[in-house]
């Protein structure tokens, strides 16, 4: 469940077609895996399995989990040799099982962070590592602000579904859950959206899908047009939309007792 109490519905084909940049950027995170001896990796929120497939190709035994049945179906179709399961990251059943828990662009969708971190901690072997990236404090701030203001004009109260912590805040949450923090980095990552002129429209249709369900197609189009108009001076570079992403990169260890 998200931070606004709703569950996001994912259209895996639309995600893969228009938002492949999420996994593309996630490939950066794999550099923390390259040096690891082949081991057992859990990919949380694996989506369509792009990064899961790469880790498997590196010789690891990888299991992908995702709360969305549509994403898991898509991942299984693309990578039939890998185990993919529909599972909430807060309810991982395995204990002391994984050398690495990996996750890209998922944690900010999850409201119960305490449950998430204790679920991951339990699943890791002692000495095992959490390697993850998520939205950081200030992520997509101008997009959310514009969407909130415009949708309010149509009588809607937007509530952010996201949890975007600062590194200090997340560091203490990790320590509270028992982790030893090895590396925490918060950084701006201006992100060019795919499909030039349609980039912001596609982004809003994917990531604010739950909110847009409240409107007729005509009003959705009007909201998106007004958001584009509002953000043109800030996020349009003349040829593409550049989303104001900020990321938090996390490496933490489950200590050996
Ligand atoms: C932006 S996608 C990222 C997918 C993939 N990691 C990638 O890099 O392309 C976020 C994914 O997180 C999944 N997700 C969100 N909340 C979840 C939860 N509580 N447990 C498991 N998966 C979750 C969604 O279903 C979605 O597939």
PDB file of C-alpha atoms and ligand atoms in Angstrom:
ATOM      1  CA  UNK A   1       0.000   0.000   0.000  1.00  0.00           C
ATOM      2  CA  UNK A   2       1.167   3.545  -0.809  1.00  0.00           C
ATOM      3  CA  UNK A   3       1.433   6.535   1.480  1.00  0.00           C
ATOM      4  CA  UNK A   4      -2.044   7.781   0.506  1.00  0.00           C
ATOM      5  CA  UNK A   5      -3.599   4.453   1.543  1.00  0.00           C
ATOM      6  CA  UNK A   6      -4.150   3.261  -2.044  1.00  0.00           C
ATOM      7  CA  UNK A   7      -2.568   0.483  -4.061  1.00  0.00           C
ATOM      8  CA  UNK A   8      -1.106   1.500  -7.396  1.00  0.00           C
ATOM      9  CA  UNK A   9      -2.281  -0.432 -10.466  1.00  0.00           C
ATOM     10  CA  UNK A  10       0.611  -1.020 -12.865  1.00  0.00           C
ATOM     11  CA  UNK A  11       0.264  -1.530 -16.609  1.00  0.00           C
ATOM     12  CA  UNK A  12       3.502  -3.432 -17.249  1.00  0.00           C
ATOM     13  CA  UNK A  13       3.412  -2.989 -21.049  1.00  0.00           C
ATOM     14  CA  UNK A  14       2.993   0.809 -20.756  1.00  0.00           C
ATOM     15  CA  UNK A  15       5.700   0.872 -18.073  1.00  0.00           C
ATOM     16  CA  UNK A  16       8.137  -1.072 -20.229  1.00  0.00           C
ATOM     17  CA  UNK A  17       7.351   0.902 -23.378  1.00  0.00           C
ATOM     18  CA  UNK A  18       7.453   4.442 -21.968  1.00  0.00           C
ATOM     19  CA  UNK A  19       9.431   4.222 -18.734  1.00  0.00           C
ATOM     20  CA  UNK A  20      12.340   1.962 -19.556  1.00  0.00           C
ATOM     21  CA  UNK A  21      14.552   4.780 -18.242  1.00  0.00           C
ATOM     22  CA  UNK A  22      13.774   3.650 -14.657  1.00  0.00           C
ATOM     23  CA  UNK A  23      15.585   0.339 -15.140  1.00  0.00           C
ATOM     24  CA  UNK A  24      18.193   2.027 -17.388  1.00  0.00           C
ATOM     25  CA  UNK A  25      19.210   4.327 -14.500  1.00  0.00           C
ATOM     26  CA  UNK A  26      18.949   1.341 -12.138  1.00  0.00           C
ATOM     27  CA  UNK A  27      21.809  -0.311 -14.045  1.00  0.00           C
ATOM     28  CA  UNK A  28      24.093   2.201 -12.276  1.00  0.00           C
ATOM     29  CA  UNK A  29      23.268   0.425  -9.002  1.00  0.00           C
ATOM     30  CA  UNK A  30      24.538  -2.863 -10.383  1.00  0.00           C
ATOM     31  CA  UNK A  31      28.129  -1.629 -10.022  1.00  0.00           C
ATOM     32  CA  UNK A  32      27.806  -2.477  -6.308  1.00  0.00           C
ATOM     33  CA  UNK A  33      27.063  -6.083  -7.287  1.00  0.00           C
ATOM     34  CA  UNK A  34      29.860  -6.619  -9.810  1.00  0.00           C
ATOM     35  CA  UNK A  35      32.457  -7.421  -7.148  1.00  0.00           C
ATOM     36  CA  UNK A  36      30.228  -9.827  -5.223  1.00  0.00           C
ATOM     37  CA  UNK A  37      30.881 -13.549  -5.404  1.00  0.00           C
ATOM     38  CA  UNK A  38      27.943 -15.448  -6.921  1.00  0.00           C
ATOM     39  CA  UNK A  39      25.258 -15.625  -4.263  1.00  0.00           C
ATOM     40  CA  UNK A  40      21.540 -15.532  -3.608  1.00  0.00           C
ATOM     41  CA  UNK A  41      19.902 -12.180  -4.466  1.00  0.00           C
ATOM     42  CA  UNK A  42      16.354 -10.994  -3.827  1.00  0.00           C
ATOM     43  CA  UNK A  43      15.164  -8.235  -6.201  1.00  0.00           C
ATOM     44  CA  UNK A  44      12.361  -6.338  -4.454  1.00  0.00           C
ATOM     45  CA  UNK A  45       9.825  -4.647  -6.731  1.00  0.00           C
ATOM     46  CA  UNK A  46      11.441  -6.294  -9.751  1.00  0.00           C
ATOM     47  CA  UNK A  47       8.884  -4.849 -12.180  1.00  0.00           C
ATOM     48  CA  UNK A  48       9.307  -6.399 -15.627  1.00  0.00           C
ATOM     49  CA  UNK A  49      12.553  -8.071 -14.499  1.00  0.00           C
ATOM     50  CA  UNK A  50      15.110  -6.091 -16.533  1.00  0.00           C
ATOM     51  CA  UNK A  51      17.619  -5.747 -13.674  1.00  0.00           C
ATOM     52  CA  UNK A  52      16.762  -9.192 -12.248  1.00  0.00           C
ATOM     53  CA  UNK A  53      17.727 -10.669 -15.629  1.00  0.00           C
ATOM     54  CA  UNK A  54      21.071  -8.870 -15.664  1.00  0.00           C
ATOM     55  CA  UNK A  55      21.924 -10.059 -12.132  1.00  0.00           C
ATOM     56  CA  UNK A  56      21.025 -13.600 -13.102  1.00  0.00           C
ATOM     57  CA  UNK A  57      23.315 -13.265 -16.133  1.00  0.00           C
ATOM     58  CA  UNK A  58      26.155 -12.330 -13.749  1.00  0.00           C
ATOM     59  CA  UNK A  59      25.915 -15.826 -12.240  1.00  0.00           C
ATOM     60  CA  UNK A  60      23.779 -15.105  -9.170  1.00  0.00           C
ATOM     61  CA  UNK A  61      20.768 -17.103  -8.092  1.00  0.00           C
ATOM     62  CA  UNK A  62      18.091 -14.410  -8.245  1.00  0.00           C
ATOM     63  CA  UNK A  63      14.494 -14.306  -7.053  1.00  0.00           C
ATOM     64  CA  UNK A  64      12.277 -11.388  -8.095  1.00  0.00           C
ATOM     65  CA  UNK A  65       9.238 -10.303  -6.116  1.00  0.00           C
ATOM     66  CA  UNK A  66       6.670  -7.650  -6.959  1.00  0.00           C
ATOM     67  CA  UNK A  67       3.283  -6.716  -5.539  1.00  0.00           C
ATOM     68  CA  UNK A  68       1.819  -6.294  -9.038  1.00  0.00           C
ATOM     69  CA  UNK A  69       0.581  -9.526 -10.697  1.00  0.00           C
ATOM     70  CA  UNK A  70       0.791  -7.818 -14.106  1.00  0.00           C
ATOM     71  CA  UNK A  71       4.473  -6.952 -13.591  1.00  0.00           C
ATOM     72  CA  UNK A  72       5.269 -10.498 -12.418  1.00  0.00           C
ATOM     73  CA  UNK A  73       3.516 -12.029 -15.430  1.00  0.00           C
ATOM     74  CA  UNK A  74       5.487  -9.769 -17.754  1.00  0.00           C
ATOM     75  CA  UNK A  75       8.774 -10.602 -15.948  1.00  0.00           C
ATOM     76  CA  UNK A  76       8.094 -14.359 -16.198  1.00  0.00           C
ATOM     77  CA  UNK A  77       7.367 -14.064 -19.922  1.00  0.00           C
ATOM     78  CA  UNK A  78      10.649 -12.256 -20.543  1.00  0.00           C
ATOM     79  CA  UNK A  79      12.810 -14.361 -18.208  1.00  0.00           C
ATOM     80  CA  UNK A  80      11.284 -17.850 -17.948  1.00  0.00           C
ATOM     81  CA  UNK A  81      14.348 -19.308 -16.165  1.00  0.00           C
ATOM     82  CA  UNK A  82      14.072 -16.911 -13.180  1.00  0.00           C
ATOM     83  CA  UNK A  83      11.744 -17.292 -10.177  1.00  0.00           C
ATOM     84  CA  UNK A  84       9.315 -14.370  -9.975  1.00  0.00           C
ATOM     85  CA  UNK A  85       6.644 -14.213  -7.279  1.00  0.00           C
ATOM     86  CA  UNK A  86       3.781 -11.870  -6.496  1.00  0.00           C
ATOM     87  CA  UNK A  87       4.663 -10.736  -2.990  1.00  0.00           C
ATOM     88  CA  UNK A  88       4.486  -7.645  -0.808  1.00  0.00           C
ATOM     89  CA  UNK A  89       7.965  -6.531   0.254  1.00  0.00           C
ATOM     90  CA  UNK A  90       6.677  -6.036   3.793  1.00  0.00           C
ATOM     91  CA  UNK A  91       5.772  -9.735   4.077  1.00  0.00           C
ATOM     92  CA  UNK A  92       8.863 -11.586   2.865  1.00  0.00           C
ATOM     93  CA  UNK A  93       8.595 -15.092   4.342  1.00  0.00           C
ATOM     94  CA  UNK A  94      12.286 -16.115   4.124  1.00  0.00           C
ATOM     95  CA  UNK A  95      14.757 -15.822   7.015  1.00  0.00           C
ATOM     96  CA  UNK A  96      18.571 -15.590   6.817  1.00  0.00           C
ATOM     97  CA  UNK A  97      18.382 -16.550   3.149  1.00  0.00           C
ATOM     98  CA  UNK A  98      19.857 -13.834   0.908  1.00  0.00           C
ATOM     99  CA  UNK A  99      23.393 -12.518   0.444  1.00  0.00           C
ATOM    100  CA  UNK A 100      22.001  -9.360  -1.176  1.00  0.00           C
ATOM    101  CA  UNK A 101      18.608  -7.690  -1.158  1.00  0.00           C
ATOM    102  CA  UNK A 102      18.477  -5.370  -4.180  1.00  0.00           C
ATOM    103  CA  UNK A 103      15.836  -2.806  -5.073  1.00  0.00           C
ATOM    104  CA  UNK A 104      15.520   0.006  -7.609  1.00  0.00           C
ATOM    105  CA  UNK A 105      12.827   2.713  -7.562  1.00  0.00           C
ATOM    106  CA  UNK A 106      10.463   0.902  -5.202  1.00  0.00           C
ATOM    107  CA  UNK A 107      10.838   1.885  -1.535  1.00  0.00           C
ATOM    108  CA  UNK A 108       9.210   5.331  -1.975  1.00  0.00           C
ATOM    109  CA  UNK A 109       5.958   3.560  -2.951  1.00  0.00           C
ATOM    110  CA  UNK A 110       5.748   1.769   0.400  1.00  0.00           C
ATOM    111  CA  UNK A 111       4.033   3.375   3.386  1.00  0.00           C
ATOM    112  CA  UNK A 112       5.051   0.991   6.171  1.00  0.00           C
ATOM    113  CA  UNK A 113       8.815   1.534   6.120  1.00  0.00           C
ATOM    114  CA  UNK A 114       9.301  -0.053   9.530  1.00  0.00           C
ATOM    115  CA  UNK A 115       7.702  -3.282   8.327  1.00  0.00           C
ATOM    116  CA  UNK A 116       9.625  -3.095   5.036  1.00  0.00           C
ATOM    117  CA  UNK A 117      13.021  -2.757   6.742  1.00  0.00           C
ATOM    118  CA  UNK A 118      12.370  -5.489   9.293  1.00  0.00           C
ATOM    119  CA  UNK A 119      11.130  -7.789   6.497  1.00  0.00           C
ATOM    120  CA  UNK A 120      14.387  -7.179   4.575  1.00  0.00           C
ATOM    121  CA  UNK A 121      16.544  -7.523   7.688  1.00  0.00           C
ATOM    122  CA  UNK A 122      14.984 -10.919   8.471  1.00  0.00           C
ATOM    123  CA  UNK A 123      15.457 -12.115   4.881  1.00  0.00           C
ATOM    124  CA  UNK A 124      19.180 -11.271   4.762  1.00  0.00           C
ATOM    125  CA  UNK A 125      21.899 -13.628   5.977  1.00  0.00           C
ATOM    126  CA  UNK A 126      24.109 -12.130   8.712  1.00  0.00           C
ATOM    127  CA  UNK A 127      26.745 -10.155   6.793  1.00  0.00           C
ATOM    128  CA  UNK A 128      24.323  -9.787   3.860  1.00  0.00           C
ATOM    129  CA  UNK A 129      23.775  -6.413   2.202  1.00  0.00           C
ATOM    130  CA  UNK A 130      20.870  -4.218   1.247  1.00  0.00           C
ATOM    131  CA  UNK A 131      21.671  -2.364  -2.022  1.00  0.00           C
ATOM    132  CA  UNK A 132      18.890  -0.003  -3.024  1.00  0.00           C
ATOM    133  CA  UNK A 133      17.911   3.290  -4.612  1.00  0.00           C
ATOM    134  CA  UNK A 134      14.741   5.293  -4.043  1.00  0.00           C
ATOM    135  CA  UNK A 135      13.410   8.828  -4.385  1.00  0.00           C
ATOM    136  CA  UNK A 136      15.030  11.295  -1.977  1.00  0.00           C
ATOM    137  CA  UNK A 137      13.576  14.318  -0.241  1.00  0.00           C
ATOM    138  CA  UNK A 138      12.551  16.879  -2.902  1.00  0.00           C
ATOM    139  CA  UNK A 139      12.133  14.270  -5.648  1.00  0.00           C
ATOM    140  CA  UNK A 140       9.715  15.424  -8.419  1.00  0.00           C
ATOM    141  CA  UNK A 141       8.798  18.371  -6.210  1.00  0.00           C
ATOM    142  CA  UNK A 142       7.779  20.704  -9.025  1.00  0.00           C
ATOM    143  CA  UNK A 143       5.723  18.032 -10.802  1.00  0.00           C
ATOM    144  CA  UNK A 144       3.832  17.182  -7.614  1.00  0.00           C
ATOM    145  CA  UNK A 145       3.267  20.851  -6.765  1.00  0.00           C
ATOM    146  CA  UNK A 146       1.931  21.660 -10.232  1.00  0.00           C
ATOM    147  CA  UNK A 147      -0.314  18.578 -10.284  1.00  0.00           C
ATOM    148  CA  UNK A 148      -1.650  19.368  -6.822  1.00  0.00           C
ATOM    149  CA  UNK A 149      -2.467  22.997  -7.732  1.00  0.00           C
ATOM    150  CA  UNK A 150      -4.072  22.217 -11.113  1.00  0.00           C
ATOM    151  CA  UNK A 151      -6.110  19.206  -9.923  1.00  0.00           C
ATOM    152  CA  UNK A 152      -7.376  21.339  -6.993  1.00  0.00           C
ATOM    153  CA  UNK A 153      -8.947  23.671  -9.570  1.00  0.00           C
ATOM    154  CA  UNK A 154     -11.008  20.640 -10.643  1.00  0.00           C
ATOM    155  CA  UNK A 155     -12.104  19.970  -7.046  1.00  0.00           C
ATOM    156  CA  UNK A 156      -9.540  17.242  -6.264  1.00  0.00           C
ATOM    157  CA  UNK A 157      -7.266  17.057  -3.225  1.00  0.00           C
ATOM    158  CA  UNK A 158      -4.042  15.370  -4.333  1.00  0.00           C
ATOM    159  CA  UNK A 159      -2.294  13.414  -1.594  1.00  0.00           C
ATOM    160  CA  UNK A 160       1.204  12.287  -2.433  1.00  0.00           C
ATOM    161  CA  UNK A 161       1.494   8.482  -2.462  1.00  0.00           C
ATOM    162  CA  UNK A 162       5.261   8.770  -2.011  1.00  0.00           C
ATOM    163  CA  UNK A 163       7.757   8.652   0.843  1.00  0.00           C
ATOM    164  CA  UNK A 164      10.863  10.643  -0.110  1.00  0.00           C
ATOM    165  CA  UNK A 165      13.202  10.779   2.919  1.00  0.00           C
ATOM    166  CA  UNK A 166      16.444  12.678   3.427  1.00  0.00           C
ATOM    167  CA  UNK A 167      19.616  10.635   3.907  1.00  0.00           C
ATOM    168  CA  UNK A 168      19.719  11.606   7.589  1.00  0.00           C
ATOM    169  CA  UNK A 169      16.147  10.452   8.137  1.00  0.00           C
ATOM    170  CA  UNK A 170      16.632   7.160   6.296  1.00  0.00           C
ATOM    171  CA  UNK A 171      19.983   6.528   7.974  1.00  0.00           C
ATOM    172  CA  UNK A 172      18.380   6.563  11.389  1.00  0.00           C
ATOM    173  CA  UNK A 173      15.506   4.364  10.171  1.00  0.00           C
ATOM    174  CA  UNK A 174      18.034   1.805   8.904  1.00  0.00           C
ATOM    175  CA  UNK A 175      19.961   1.867  12.171  1.00  0.00           C
ATOM    176  CA  UNK A 176      16.738   1.506  14.117  1.00  0.00           C
ATOM    177  CA  UNK A 177      15.958  -1.624  12.084  1.00  0.00           C
ATOM    178  CA  UNK A 178      19.365  -3.070  13.091  1.00  0.00           C
ATOM    179  CA  UNK A 179      21.376  -2.312   9.943  1.00  0.00           C
ATOM    180  CA  UNK A 180      24.936  -1.043   9.852  1.00  0.00           C
ATOM    181  CA  UNK A 181      24.908   1.793   7.286  1.00  0.00           C
ATOM    182  CA  UNK A 182      27.825   1.510   4.867  1.00  0.00           C
ATOM    183  CA  UNK A 183      26.882   4.178   2.324  1.00  0.00           C
ATOM    184  CA  UNK A 184      24.058   6.699   1.946  1.00  0.00           C
ATOM    185  CA  UNK A 185      24.071   9.287  -0.811  1.00  0.00           C
ATOM    186  CA  UNK A 186      21.401  11.827  -1.768  1.00  0.00           C
ATOM    187  CA  UNK A 187      21.770  13.488  -5.181  1.00  0.00           C
ATOM    188  CA  UNK A 188      19.963  15.400  -7.946  1.00  0.00           C
ATOM    189  CA  UNK A 189      19.362  13.361 -11.059  1.00  0.00           C
ATOM    190  CA  UNK A 190      17.612  15.485 -13.687  1.00  0.00           C
ATOM    191  CA  UNK A 191      15.922  12.830 -15.796  1.00  0.00           C
ATOM    192  CA  UNK A 192      15.069  13.248 -19.509  1.00  0.00           C
ATOM    193  CA  UNK A 193      11.674  11.666 -20.128  1.00  0.00           C
ATOM    194  CA  UNK A 194      11.139   9.437 -23.142  1.00  0.00           C
ATOM    195  CA  UNK A 195       9.185  10.487 -26.254  1.00  0.00           C
ATOM    196  CA  UNK A 196      10.152  14.191 -26.381  1.00  0.00           C
ATOM    197  CA  UNK A 197       6.936  16.272 -26.349  1.00  0.00           C
ATOM    198  CA  UNK A 198       4.818  13.470 -24.839  1.00  0.00           C
ATOM    199  CA  UNK A 199       7.268  12.676 -22.039  1.00  0.00           C
ATOM    200  CA  UNK A 200       5.573  14.535 -19.204  1.00  0.00           C
ATOM    201  CA  UNK A 201       2.113  13.440 -20.349  1.00  0.00           C
ATOM    202  CA  UNK A 202       3.183   9.760 -20.300  1.00  0.00           C
ATOM    203  CA  UNK A 203       4.866  10.220 -16.941  1.00  0.00           C
ATOM    204  CA  UNK A 204       1.729  11.729 -15.391  1.00  0.00           C
ATOM    205  CA  UNK A 205      -0.473   8.998 -16.914  1.00  0.00           C
ATOM    206  CA  UNK A 206       1.773   6.296 -15.398  1.00  0.00           C
ATOM    207  CA  UNK A 207       2.629   7.673 -11.997  1.00  0.00           C
ATOM    208  CA  UNK A 208      -0.560   9.615 -11.182  1.00  0.00           C
ATOM    209  CA  UNK A 209      -2.810   6.901 -12.664  1.00  0.00           C
ATOM    210  CA  UNK A 210      -4.740   6.464  -9.402  1.00  0.00           C
ATOM    211  CA  UNK A 211      -5.483  10.200  -9.242  1.00  0.00           C
ATOM    212  CA  UNK A 212      -6.506  10.506 -12.887  1.00  0.00           C
ATOM    213  CA  UNK A 213      -9.108   7.774 -12.361  1.00  0.00           C
ATOM    214  CA  UNK A 214     -11.247  10.418 -10.628  1.00  0.00           C
ATOM    215  CA  UNK A 215     -11.703  12.436 -13.820  1.00  0.00           C
ATOM    216  CA  UNK A 216     -13.293  12.074 -17.240  1.00  0.00           C
ATOM    217  CA  UNK A 217     -10.838  11.645 -20.139  1.00  0.00           C
ATOM    218  CA  UNK A 218     -11.492  15.258 -21.190  1.00  0.00           C
ATOM    219  CA  UNK A 219     -10.630  16.628 -17.738  1.00  0.00           C
ATOM    220  CA  UNK A 220      -7.532  14.399 -17.558  1.00  0.00           C
ATOM    221  CA  UNK A 221      -6.346  15.928 -20.834  1.00  0.00           C
ATOM    222  CA  UNK A 222      -7.058  19.439 -19.536  1.00  0.00           C
ATOM    223  CA  UNK A 223      -5.171  18.800 -16.272  1.00  0.00           C
ATOM    224  CA  UNK A 224      -2.171  17.372 -18.102  1.00  0.00           C
ATOM    225  CA  UNK A 225      -2.148  20.291 -20.564  1.00  0.00           C
ATOM    226  CA  UNK A 226      -2.264  22.813 -17.679  1.00  0.00           C
ATOM    227  CA  UNK A 227       0.507  21.003 -15.780  1.00  0.00           C
ATOM    228  CA  UNK A 228       2.648  21.081 -18.928  1.00  0.00           C
ATOM    229  CA  UNK A 229       1.946  24.780 -19.339  1.00  0.00           C
ATOM    230  CA  UNK A 230       2.896  25.462 -15.697  1.00  0.00           C
ATOM    231  CA  UNK A 231       6.147  23.499 -15.896  1.00  0.00           C
ATOM    232  CA  UNK A 232       7.272  24.506 -19.368  1.00  0.00           C
ATOM    233  CA  UNK A 233       9.597  27.265 -18.127  1.00  0.00           C
ATOM    234  CA  UNK A 234      11.244  24.947 -15.593  1.00  0.00           C
ATOM    235  CA  UNK A 235      11.352  21.409 -16.996  1.00  0.00           C
ATOM    236  CA  UNK A 236      11.203  21.785 -20.815  1.00  0.00           C
ATOM    237  CA  UNK A 237      14.648  22.221 -22.363  1.00  0.00           C
ATOM    238  CA  UNK A 238      13.405  23.009 -25.870  1.00  0.00           C
ATOM    239  CA  UNK A 239      13.463  19.410 -27.083  1.00  0.00           C
ATOM    240  CA  UNK A 240      12.615  17.240 -24.049  1.00  0.00           C
ATOM    241  CA  UNK A 241      11.023  17.214 -20.626  1.00  0.00           C
ATOM    242  CA  UNK A 242      13.589  16.875 -17.824  1.00  0.00           C
ATOM    243  CA  UNK A 243      11.975  15.629 -14.610  1.00  0.00           C
ATOM    244  CA  UNK A 244      13.377  16.983 -11.333  1.00  0.00           C
ATOM    245  CA  UNK A 245      14.387  13.635  -9.856  1.00  0.00           C
ATOM    246  CA  UNK A 246      16.413  13.337  -6.640  1.00  0.00           C
ATOM    247  CA  UNK A 247      17.681   9.943  -5.549  1.00  0.00           C
ATOM    248  CA  UNK A 248      18.832   8.273  -2.355  1.00  0.00           C
ATOM    249  CA  UNK A 249      21.328   5.445  -2.760  1.00  0.00           C
ATOM    250  CA  UNK A 250      21.621   2.976   0.099  1.00  0.00           C
ATOM    251  CA  UNK A 251      24.103   0.285   1.074  1.00  0.00           C
ATOM    252  CA  UNK A 252      23.597  -1.260   4.509  1.00  0.00           C
ATOM    253  CA  UNK A 253      24.659  -4.505   6.135  1.00  0.00           C
ATOM    254  CA  UNK A 254      22.951  -6.911   8.498  1.00  0.00           C
ATOM    255  CA  UNK A 255      25.701  -7.267  11.091  1.00  0.00           C
ATOM    256  CA  UNK A 256      27.172 -10.655  11.950  1.00  0.00           C
ATOM    257  CA  UNK A 257      26.257 -11.307  15.613  1.00  0.00           C
TER     258      UNK A 257
HETATM  259  C1  LIG B   1       8.954   2.105 -10.696  1.00  0.00           C
HETATM  260  S1  LIG B   1       8.718   0.374 -10.642  1.00  0.00           S
HETATM  261  C2  LIG B   1      10.413  -0.202 -10.574  1.00  0.00           C
HETATM  262  C3  LIG B   1      10.558  -1.571 -11.180  1.00  0.00           C
HETATM  263  C4  LIG B   1      11.980  -2.100 -11.334  1.00  0.00           C
HETATM  264  N1  LIG B   1      12.647  -2.205 -10.049  1.00  0.00           N
HETATM  265  C5  LIG B   1      12.784  -1.250 -12.301  1.00  0.00           C
HETATM  266  O1  LIG B   1      13.859  -0.764 -11.932  1.00  0.00           O
HETATM  267  O2  LIG B   1      12.334  -1.084 -13.467  1.00  0.00           O
HETATM  268  C6  LIG B   1       8.169   0.104  -8.966  1.00  0.00           C
HETATM  269  C7  LIG B   1       7.755  -1.332  -8.712  1.00  0.00           C
HETATM  270  O3  LIG B   1       7.583  -1.504  -7.299  1.00  0.00           O
HETATM  271  C8  LIG B   1       6.535  -2.427  -7.098  1.00  0.00           C
HETATM  272  N2  LIG B   1       6.053  -2.287  -5.712  1.00  0.00           N
HETATM  273  C9  LIG B   1       5.474  -1.202  -5.144  1.00  0.00           C
HETATM  274  N3  LIG B   1       5.147  -1.456  -3.863  1.00  0.00           N
HETATM  275  C10 LIG B   1       5.549  -2.732  -3.604  1.00  0.00           C
HETATM  276  C11 LIG B   1       5.508  -3.574  -2.455  1.00  0.00           C
HETATM  277  N4  LIG B   1       4.955  -3.156  -1.294  1.00  0.00           N
HETATM  278  N5  LIG B   1       6.026  -4.812  -2.542  1.00  0.00           N
HETATM  279  C12 LIG B   1       6.570  -5.263  -3.711  1.00  0.00           C
HETATM  280  N6  LIG B   1       6.629  -4.517  -4.834  1.00  0.00           N
HETATM  281  C13 LIG B   1       6.135  -3.264  -4.792  1.00  0.00           C
HETATM  282  C14 LIG B   1       5.530  -2.030  -8.162  1.00  0.00           C
HETATM  283  O4  LIG B   1       4.565  -3.029  -8.376  1.00  0.00           O
HETATM  284  C15 LIG B   1       6.419  -1.747  -9.355  1.00  0.00           C
HETATM  285  O5  LIG B   1       6.615  -2.887 -10.147  1.00  0.00           O
END
